Each structure stands twice: as structure tokens, then as C-alpha cells.
Tab-separated table of C-alpha atoms in Angstrom:
chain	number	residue	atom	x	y	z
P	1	UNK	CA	-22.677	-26.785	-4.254
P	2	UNK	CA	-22.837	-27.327	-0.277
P	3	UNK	CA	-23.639	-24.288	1.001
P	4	UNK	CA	-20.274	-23.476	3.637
P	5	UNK	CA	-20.941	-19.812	4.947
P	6	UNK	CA	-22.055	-21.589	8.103
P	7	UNK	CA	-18.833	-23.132	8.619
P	8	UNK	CA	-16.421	-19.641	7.929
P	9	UNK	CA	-14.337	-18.647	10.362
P	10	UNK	CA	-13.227	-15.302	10.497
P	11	UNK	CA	-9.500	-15.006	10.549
P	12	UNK	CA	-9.912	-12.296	14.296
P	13	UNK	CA	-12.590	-14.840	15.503
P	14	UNK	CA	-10.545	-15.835	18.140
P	15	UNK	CA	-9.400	-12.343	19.630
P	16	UNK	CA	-13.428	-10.947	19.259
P	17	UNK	CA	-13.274	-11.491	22.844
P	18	UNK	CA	-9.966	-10.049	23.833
P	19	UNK	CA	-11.113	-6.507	21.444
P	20	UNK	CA	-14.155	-6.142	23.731
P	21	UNK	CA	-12.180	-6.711	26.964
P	22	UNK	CA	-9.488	-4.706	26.054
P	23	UNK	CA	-11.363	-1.613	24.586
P	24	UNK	CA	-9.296	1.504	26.197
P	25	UNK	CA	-12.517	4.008	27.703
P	26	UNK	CA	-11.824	7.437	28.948
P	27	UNK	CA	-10.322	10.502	27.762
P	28	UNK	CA	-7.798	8.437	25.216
P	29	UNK	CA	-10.472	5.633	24.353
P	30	UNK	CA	-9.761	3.659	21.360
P	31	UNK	CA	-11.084	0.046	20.753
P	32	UNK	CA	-10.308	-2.418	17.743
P	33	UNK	CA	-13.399	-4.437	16.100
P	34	UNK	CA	-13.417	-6.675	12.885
P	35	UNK	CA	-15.483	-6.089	9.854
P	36	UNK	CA	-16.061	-10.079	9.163
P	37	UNK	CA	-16.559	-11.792	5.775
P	38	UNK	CA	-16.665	-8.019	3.646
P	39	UNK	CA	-16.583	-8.525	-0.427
P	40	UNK	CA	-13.305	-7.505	-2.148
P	41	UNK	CA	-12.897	-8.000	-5.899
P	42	UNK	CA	-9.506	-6.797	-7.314
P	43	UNK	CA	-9.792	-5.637	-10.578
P	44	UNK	CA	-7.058	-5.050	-13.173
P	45	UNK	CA	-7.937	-2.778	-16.532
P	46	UNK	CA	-6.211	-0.335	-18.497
P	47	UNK	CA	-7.882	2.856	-17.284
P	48	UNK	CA	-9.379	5.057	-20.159
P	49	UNK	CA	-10.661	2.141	-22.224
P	50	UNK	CA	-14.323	0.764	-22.561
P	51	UNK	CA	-13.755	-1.888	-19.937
P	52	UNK	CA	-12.749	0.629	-17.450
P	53	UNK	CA	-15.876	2.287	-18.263
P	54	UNK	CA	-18.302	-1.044	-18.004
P	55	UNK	CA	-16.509	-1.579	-14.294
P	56	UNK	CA	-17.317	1.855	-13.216
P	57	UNK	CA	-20.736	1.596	-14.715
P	58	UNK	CA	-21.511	-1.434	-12.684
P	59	UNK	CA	-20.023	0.059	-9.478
P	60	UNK	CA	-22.101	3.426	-10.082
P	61	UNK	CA	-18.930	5.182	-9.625
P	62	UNK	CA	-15.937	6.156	-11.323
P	63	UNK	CA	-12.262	4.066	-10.937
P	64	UNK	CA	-10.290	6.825	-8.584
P	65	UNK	CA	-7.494	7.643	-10.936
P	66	UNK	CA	-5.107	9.342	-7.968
P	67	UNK	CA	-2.926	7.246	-4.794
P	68	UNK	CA	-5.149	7.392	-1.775
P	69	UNK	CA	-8.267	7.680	-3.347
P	70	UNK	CA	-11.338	5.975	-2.723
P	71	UNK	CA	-14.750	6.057	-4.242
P	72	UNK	CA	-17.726	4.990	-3.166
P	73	UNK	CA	-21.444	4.597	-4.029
P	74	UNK	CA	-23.798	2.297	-1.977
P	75	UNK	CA	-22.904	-0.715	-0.840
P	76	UNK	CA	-19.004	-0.223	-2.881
P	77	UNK	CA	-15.925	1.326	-2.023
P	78	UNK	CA	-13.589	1.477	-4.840
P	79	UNK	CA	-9.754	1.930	-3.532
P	80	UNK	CA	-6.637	2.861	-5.608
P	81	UNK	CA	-3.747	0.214	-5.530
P	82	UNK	CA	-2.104	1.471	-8.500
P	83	UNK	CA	-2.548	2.795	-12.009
P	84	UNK	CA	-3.816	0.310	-13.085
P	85	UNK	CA	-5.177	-2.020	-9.886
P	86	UNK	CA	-8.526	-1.340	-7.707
P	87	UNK	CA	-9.787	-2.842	-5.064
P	88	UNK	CA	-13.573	-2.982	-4.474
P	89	UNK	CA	-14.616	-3.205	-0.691
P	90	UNK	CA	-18.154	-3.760	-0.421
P	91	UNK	CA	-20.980	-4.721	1.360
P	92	UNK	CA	-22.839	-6.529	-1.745
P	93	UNK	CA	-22.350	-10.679	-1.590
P	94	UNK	CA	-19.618	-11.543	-4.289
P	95	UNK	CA	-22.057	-14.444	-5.331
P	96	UNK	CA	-23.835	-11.773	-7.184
P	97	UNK	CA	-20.918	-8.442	-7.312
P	98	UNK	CA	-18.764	-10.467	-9.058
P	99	UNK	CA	-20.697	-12.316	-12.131
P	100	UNK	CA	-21.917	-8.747	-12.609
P	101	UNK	CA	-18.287	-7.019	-12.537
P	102	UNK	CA	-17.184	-10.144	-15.108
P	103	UNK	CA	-19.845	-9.995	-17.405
P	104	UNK	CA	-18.799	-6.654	-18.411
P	105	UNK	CA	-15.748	-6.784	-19.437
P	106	UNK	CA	-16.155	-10.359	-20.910
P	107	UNK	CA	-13.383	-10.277	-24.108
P	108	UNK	CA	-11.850	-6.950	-22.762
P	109	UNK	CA	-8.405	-7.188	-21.434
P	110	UNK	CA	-9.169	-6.590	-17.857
P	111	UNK	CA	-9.389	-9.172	-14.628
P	112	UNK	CA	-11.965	-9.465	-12.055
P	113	UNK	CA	-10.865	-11.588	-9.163
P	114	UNK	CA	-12.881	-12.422	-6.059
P	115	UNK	CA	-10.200	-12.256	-3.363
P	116	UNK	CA	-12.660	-11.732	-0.464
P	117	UNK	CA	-10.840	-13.929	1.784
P	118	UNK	CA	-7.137	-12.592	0.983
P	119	UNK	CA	-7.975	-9.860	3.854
P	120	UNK	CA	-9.901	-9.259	6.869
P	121	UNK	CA	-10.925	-5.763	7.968
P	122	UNK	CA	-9.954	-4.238	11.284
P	123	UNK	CA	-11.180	-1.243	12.688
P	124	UNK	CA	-9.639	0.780	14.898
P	125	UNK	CA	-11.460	3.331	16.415
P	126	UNK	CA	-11.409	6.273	19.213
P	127	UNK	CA	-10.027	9.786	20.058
P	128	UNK	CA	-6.383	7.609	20.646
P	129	UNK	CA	-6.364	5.754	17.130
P	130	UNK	CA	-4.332	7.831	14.896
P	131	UNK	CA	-1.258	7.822	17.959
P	132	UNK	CA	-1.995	4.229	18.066
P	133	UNK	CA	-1.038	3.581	14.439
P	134	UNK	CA	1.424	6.237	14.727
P	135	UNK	CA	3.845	3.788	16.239
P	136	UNK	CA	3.738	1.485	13.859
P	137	UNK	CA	3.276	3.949	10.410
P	138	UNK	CA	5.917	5.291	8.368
P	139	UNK	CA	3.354	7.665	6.647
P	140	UNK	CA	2.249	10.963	7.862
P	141	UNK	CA	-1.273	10.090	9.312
P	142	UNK	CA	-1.608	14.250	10.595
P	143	UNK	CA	-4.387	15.607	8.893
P	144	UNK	CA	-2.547	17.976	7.068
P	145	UNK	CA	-1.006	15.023	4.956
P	146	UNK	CA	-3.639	12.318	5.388
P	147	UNK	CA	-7.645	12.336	6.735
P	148	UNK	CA	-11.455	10.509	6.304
P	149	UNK	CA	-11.902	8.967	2.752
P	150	UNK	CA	-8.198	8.316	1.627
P	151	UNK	CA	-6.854	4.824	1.715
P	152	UNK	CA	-3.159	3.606	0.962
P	153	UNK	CA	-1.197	0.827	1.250
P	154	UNK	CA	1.405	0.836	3.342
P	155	UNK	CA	3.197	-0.815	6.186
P	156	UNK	CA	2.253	-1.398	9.823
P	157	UNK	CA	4.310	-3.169	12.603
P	158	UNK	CA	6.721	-3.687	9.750
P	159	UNK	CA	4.166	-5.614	7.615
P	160	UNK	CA	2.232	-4.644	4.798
P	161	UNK	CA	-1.299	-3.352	5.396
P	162	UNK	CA	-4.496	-1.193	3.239
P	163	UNK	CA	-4.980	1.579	5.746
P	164	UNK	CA	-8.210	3.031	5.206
P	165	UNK	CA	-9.423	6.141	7.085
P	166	UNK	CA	-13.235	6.671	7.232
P	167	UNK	CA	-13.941	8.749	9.719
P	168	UNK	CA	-12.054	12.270	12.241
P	169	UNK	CA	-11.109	9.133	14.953
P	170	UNK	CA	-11.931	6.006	13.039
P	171	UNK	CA	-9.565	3.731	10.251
P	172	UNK	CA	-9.786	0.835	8.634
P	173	UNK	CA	-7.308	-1.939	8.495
P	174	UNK	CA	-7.356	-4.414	5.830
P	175	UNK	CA	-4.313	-6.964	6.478
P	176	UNK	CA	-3.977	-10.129	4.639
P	177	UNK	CA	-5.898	-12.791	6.564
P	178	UNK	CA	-2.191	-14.441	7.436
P	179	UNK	CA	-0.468	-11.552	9.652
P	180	UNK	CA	-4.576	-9.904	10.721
P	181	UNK	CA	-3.504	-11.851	14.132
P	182	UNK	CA	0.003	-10.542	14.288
P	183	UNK	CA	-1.528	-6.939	13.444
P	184	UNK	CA	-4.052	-7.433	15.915
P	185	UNK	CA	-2.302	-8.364	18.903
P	186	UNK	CA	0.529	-5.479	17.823
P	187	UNK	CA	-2.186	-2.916	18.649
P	188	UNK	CA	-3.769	-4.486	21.303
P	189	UNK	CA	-0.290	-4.007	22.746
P	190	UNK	CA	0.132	-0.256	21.148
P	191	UNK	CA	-3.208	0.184	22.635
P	192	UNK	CA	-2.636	-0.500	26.452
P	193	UNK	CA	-1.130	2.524	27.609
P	194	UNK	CA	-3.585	4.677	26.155
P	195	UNK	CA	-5.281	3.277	29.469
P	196	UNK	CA	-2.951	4.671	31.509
P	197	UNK	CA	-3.775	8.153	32.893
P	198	UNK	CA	-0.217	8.246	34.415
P	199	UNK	CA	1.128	8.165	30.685
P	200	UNK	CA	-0.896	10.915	29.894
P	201	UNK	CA	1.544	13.337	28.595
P	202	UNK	CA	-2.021	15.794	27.306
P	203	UNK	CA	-1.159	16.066	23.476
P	204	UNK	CA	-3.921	14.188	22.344
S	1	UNK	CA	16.918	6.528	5.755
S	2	UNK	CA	16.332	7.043	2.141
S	3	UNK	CA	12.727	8.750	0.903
S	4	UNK	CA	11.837	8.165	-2.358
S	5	UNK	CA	9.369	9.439	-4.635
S	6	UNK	CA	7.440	6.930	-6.258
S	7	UNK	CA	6.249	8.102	-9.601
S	8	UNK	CA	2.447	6.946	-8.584
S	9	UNK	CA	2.558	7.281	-4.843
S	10	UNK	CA	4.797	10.097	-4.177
S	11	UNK	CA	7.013	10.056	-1.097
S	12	UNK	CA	7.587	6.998	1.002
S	13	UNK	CA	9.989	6.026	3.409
S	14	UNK	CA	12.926	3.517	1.977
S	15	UNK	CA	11.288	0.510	4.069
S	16	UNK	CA	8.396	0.458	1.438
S	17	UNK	CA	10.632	-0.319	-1.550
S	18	UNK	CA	12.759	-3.099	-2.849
S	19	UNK	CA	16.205	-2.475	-4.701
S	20	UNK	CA	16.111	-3.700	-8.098
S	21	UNK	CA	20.220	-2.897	-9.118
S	22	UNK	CA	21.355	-1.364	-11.910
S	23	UNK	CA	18.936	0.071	-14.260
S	24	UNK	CA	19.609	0.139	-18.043
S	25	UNK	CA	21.098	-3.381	-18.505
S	26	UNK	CA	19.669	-5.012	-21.626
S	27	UNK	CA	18.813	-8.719	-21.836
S	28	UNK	CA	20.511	-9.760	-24.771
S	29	UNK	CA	19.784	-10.189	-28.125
S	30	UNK	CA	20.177	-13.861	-28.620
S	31	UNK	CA	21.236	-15.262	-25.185
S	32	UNK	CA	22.468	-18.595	-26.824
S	33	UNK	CA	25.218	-16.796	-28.844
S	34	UNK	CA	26.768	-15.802	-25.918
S	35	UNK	CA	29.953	-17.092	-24.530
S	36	UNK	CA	29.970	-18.219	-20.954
S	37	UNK	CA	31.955	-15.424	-19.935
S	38	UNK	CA	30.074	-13.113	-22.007
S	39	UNK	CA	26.583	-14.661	-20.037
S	40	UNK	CA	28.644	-14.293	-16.878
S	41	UNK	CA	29.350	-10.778	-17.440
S	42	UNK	CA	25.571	-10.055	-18.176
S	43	UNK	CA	24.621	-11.675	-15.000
S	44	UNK	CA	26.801	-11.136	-12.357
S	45	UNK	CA	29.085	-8.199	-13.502
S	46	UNK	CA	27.515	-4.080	-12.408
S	47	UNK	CA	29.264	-1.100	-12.557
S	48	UNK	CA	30.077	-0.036	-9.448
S	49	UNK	CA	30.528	4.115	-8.960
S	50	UNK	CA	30.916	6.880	-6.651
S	51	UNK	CA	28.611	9.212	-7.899
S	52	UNK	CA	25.411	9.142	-10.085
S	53	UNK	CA	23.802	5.452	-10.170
S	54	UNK	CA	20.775	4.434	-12.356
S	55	UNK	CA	19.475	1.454	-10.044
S	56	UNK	CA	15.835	-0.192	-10.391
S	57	UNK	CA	13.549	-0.113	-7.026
S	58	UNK	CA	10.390	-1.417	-6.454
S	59	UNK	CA	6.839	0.303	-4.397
S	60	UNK	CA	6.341	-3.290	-2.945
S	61	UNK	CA	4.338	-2.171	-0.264
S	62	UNK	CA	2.593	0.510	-2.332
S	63	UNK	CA	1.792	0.135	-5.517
S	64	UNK	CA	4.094	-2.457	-7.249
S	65	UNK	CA	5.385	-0.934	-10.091
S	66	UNK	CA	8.831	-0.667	-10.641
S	67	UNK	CA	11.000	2.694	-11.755
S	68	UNK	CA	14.157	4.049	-11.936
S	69	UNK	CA	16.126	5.947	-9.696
S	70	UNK	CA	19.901	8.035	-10.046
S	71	UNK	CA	21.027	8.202	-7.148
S	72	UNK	CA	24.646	9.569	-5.807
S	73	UNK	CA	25.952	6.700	-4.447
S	74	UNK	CA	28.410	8.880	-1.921
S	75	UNK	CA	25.934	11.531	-0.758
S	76	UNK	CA	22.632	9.248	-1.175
S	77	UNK	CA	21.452	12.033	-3.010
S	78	UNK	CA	18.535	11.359	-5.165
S	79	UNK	CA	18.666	13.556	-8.439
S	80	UNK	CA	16.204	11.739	-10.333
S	81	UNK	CA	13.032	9.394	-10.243
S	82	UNK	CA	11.493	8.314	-13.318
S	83	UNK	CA	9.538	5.551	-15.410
S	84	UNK	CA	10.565	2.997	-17.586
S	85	UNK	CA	8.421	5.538	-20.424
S	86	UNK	CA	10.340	8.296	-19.361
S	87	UNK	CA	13.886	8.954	-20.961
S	88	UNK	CA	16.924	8.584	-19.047
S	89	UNK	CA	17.699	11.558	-17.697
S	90	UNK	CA	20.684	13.767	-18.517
S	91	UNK	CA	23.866	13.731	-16.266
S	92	UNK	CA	23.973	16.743	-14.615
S	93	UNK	CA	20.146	17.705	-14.947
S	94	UNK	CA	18.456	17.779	-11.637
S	95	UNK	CA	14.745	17.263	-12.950
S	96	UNK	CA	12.572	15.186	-11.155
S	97	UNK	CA	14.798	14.869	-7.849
S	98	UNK	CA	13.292	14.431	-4.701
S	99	UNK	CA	15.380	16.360	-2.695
């Protein structure tokens, strides 16, 4: 088969420009970037049987068995989606992660499903990032309720999003490849009077 | 707004759920026995009270699974949240409410 990774277009390719230019610097900085082109499998098993156990083993690391959980080992993040639904975010081409992942579990009752291009990964990053998404998030993103290494699904700017936080200032996005524009441009709006020292109100 | 406490996810604001309607209505035995009012009635016709309601919602933003709810349909009260494997709660018993 014709090799096409050339030709891939990222579904943010055309606002790269517009995150760079509209990065927010100073005491409030926050600036949006996309991860392009990462590996997501979704996989589907009944946790506690074999199967469960051959995923894991491949991974290197357990299935998180709790919402908000992530695990991760390497190149693989392994997210929660539901009791019985994970979603693998890595780093590893899905040329080779997901023959490996399928081979397995080959008769088991389980699915492995490459949906690498369902979503696109936005980052969101900078002292201002949480009150960014804060305008758009029904969930408490404080650290007493959420903080670095859980992951959710949930809504943003009224449509459904992963949010993924990996770091004290910096989250992950992961909306499906049809609203990442609308998401992005929403923040790039949320983000502009972070810019504003007149708007500084001093709870950040 | 309503919060609701998904049985995987725990609480989440109303906007992340779908309604499903009444819970507890059984598809029926042998569908082509029934009369066409009889079909009607299984489709169309839900009880409709002031008080305690067993209604279906979905986590369709969260997690996708579907559960059951009673809910007091005057106050909005949730007494109850619970899975299609868990028993119907008693009237009256507050276990499992949300708040």
C-alpha cells in the first residue's frame, strides 16, 4: 500500500499559525499547541478476564479500573472511558501498537480499534489555563477535586471533549477531529483577555 | 440544574446526561400477539406522577452507560441512583441518593 503519511493533514493545521501568534505572555501566559498525528487504540474487554490481562501485558501497565484514571508506561497512556472502555494514547506508531494489542486477545471477547484519527490533541498550557477552561467546564478543575495525571471526559464550550491534565499549569485536550476547530478557536477567544493587564482582577 | 451521580463517574452536572423516560417498562413477551392498542399503550403511554419517578438517563458525555434514577418529580429531588444489576429500590428508602 501507497505510503500516505506525507499527505496527512492535521485537523489544527490551519490555526498552527494563529496558536503561535496568539500565545498570551506575561504574568497570566497561557498558549494552545497541537499534539499532531498521536496513536489512540480504543479497546473494549471485560475487565478481570485473561484478555484484560494480555492488553495490560502488552501495554506494560495495568487497565485503570477507577473514572479519571490514567496509566502510563513508556511511550502509552492508558485512559478510563468506562468500565469497560480504554483509550490508549501513545507515542508508539499504530502500524506496529495495534497488530500487537490484537494478537493478544485473538478469540477473546474483547475489541481493539485503531481510531487514531477520531481525535486530535490540544494542549493548553500556562499559569492562565485552568481559568481558561474554567469558562467552558462544568467539572470542578480546582485541585482539590481534579489535578496532573487524571483524565475525564466531559464537555467543553458545550461539546464533548477527553480533558487530560498532565502537568500543575498544563492539560490536554483530545476533541474529535470534527469540532478540534470549533474548540480551538473557543479558547483562542477564552484566551484573549488573559492578555489584558486591565482585566487583571489578581486571583490567579 | 440537576446533578446526578453516575454510578461509574460520580457527580456531573445534568448537561452531561441524556433522559431515557421511564425505567422499568418491559418489552413484551411476544410483540406480535399484541393488539394495536395494546402496542400503542407499550409505546406511547408513561405514567405520569407527582412524586417518586423511576426514569432511565444516560452519561453520554461520560461514560455511556445507562442507569436508573427515582427522582421526585415536584421537588427534583433525587432519592436514588442505581444500575440495571442493582434492585429497584424501595419506596421510601433513601439509599443511594445524591442529595
Amino acid at each position: 500500500m501507497a505510503d500516505l503519511t506525507m499527505a496527512r493533514r492535521s485537523p489544527l493545521a490551519g490555526l498552527a499559525r494563529e496558536f503561535m501568534e496568539k500565545a498570551v505572555t506575561g504574568r497570566r501566559h497561557v498558549r494552545l499547541s497541537e499534539w499532531r498525528f498521536t496513536t489512540m487504540v480504543s479497546l473494549r474487554v471485560d475487565p478481570g478476564t485473561d484478555a484484560a490481562a494480555a492488553l495490560a501485558q502488552v501495554l506494560g501497565t495495568a487497565l485503570p479500573r477507577v473514572v479519571g484514571e490514567v496509566s502510563s508506561r513508556g511511550q502509552h497512556h492508558v485512559i478510563w472511558q468506562g468500565p469497560d472502555e480504554w483509550l490508549v494514547v501513545s507515542e508508539e506508531s499504530p502500524d506496529t501498537l495495534v497488530p500487537a494489542l490484537a494478537a493478544s486477545v485473538l478469540d477473546a471477547h474483547a475489541a481493539v480499534v485503531d481510531v487514531s484519527a477520531n481525535r486530535t490533541v490540544l494542549e493548553v498550557q500556562g499559569a492562565a489555563a485552568r481559568a481558561v477552561l474554567q469558562k467552558g467546564c462544568p467539572l470542578d478543575l480546582h485541585p482539590r477535586a481534579f489535578g496532573p495525571g487524571k483524565a475525564v471526559t466531559t464537555t467543553l464550550a458545550r461539546v464533548p471533549v477527553l480533558l487530560w491534565q498532565v502537568g500543575p499549569h498544563g492539560y490536554r485536550l483530545l476533541p474529535r477531529s470534527s469540532f478540534a476547530d470549533y474548540v480551538a478557536r473557543w479558547l483562542l477567544d477564552a484566551t484573549e483577555e488573559f492578555a489584558s493587564d486591565f482585566a487583571d482582577d489578581g486571583t490567579l | 440544574m440537576l446533578q446526578l451521580n453516575c454510578p461509574w463517574c460520580g457527580p456531573r452536572d445534568e448537561t452531561e446526561y441524556h433522559y431515557g423516560g421511564q425505567a422499568h417498562v418491559p418489552y413484551p413477551e411476544d410483540p406480535s400477539a399484541l393488539s394495536d392498542a395494546e402496542w400503542a399503550e407499550y409505546l406511547f403511554v408513561r405514567d405520569n406522577p407527582r412524586g417518586p419517578y423511576a426514569e432511565r438517563w444516560s452519561h453520554s458525555t461520560g461514560c455511556r452507560r445507562w442507569f436508573n434514577v427515582v427522582r421526585d418529580t415536584a421537588s427534583y429531588e433525587v432519592l436514588a441512583v442505581y444500575t440495571h444489576a442493582d434492585p429497584r429500590p424501595v419506596p421510601g428508602s433513601t439509599a443511594g441518593g445524591s442529595r
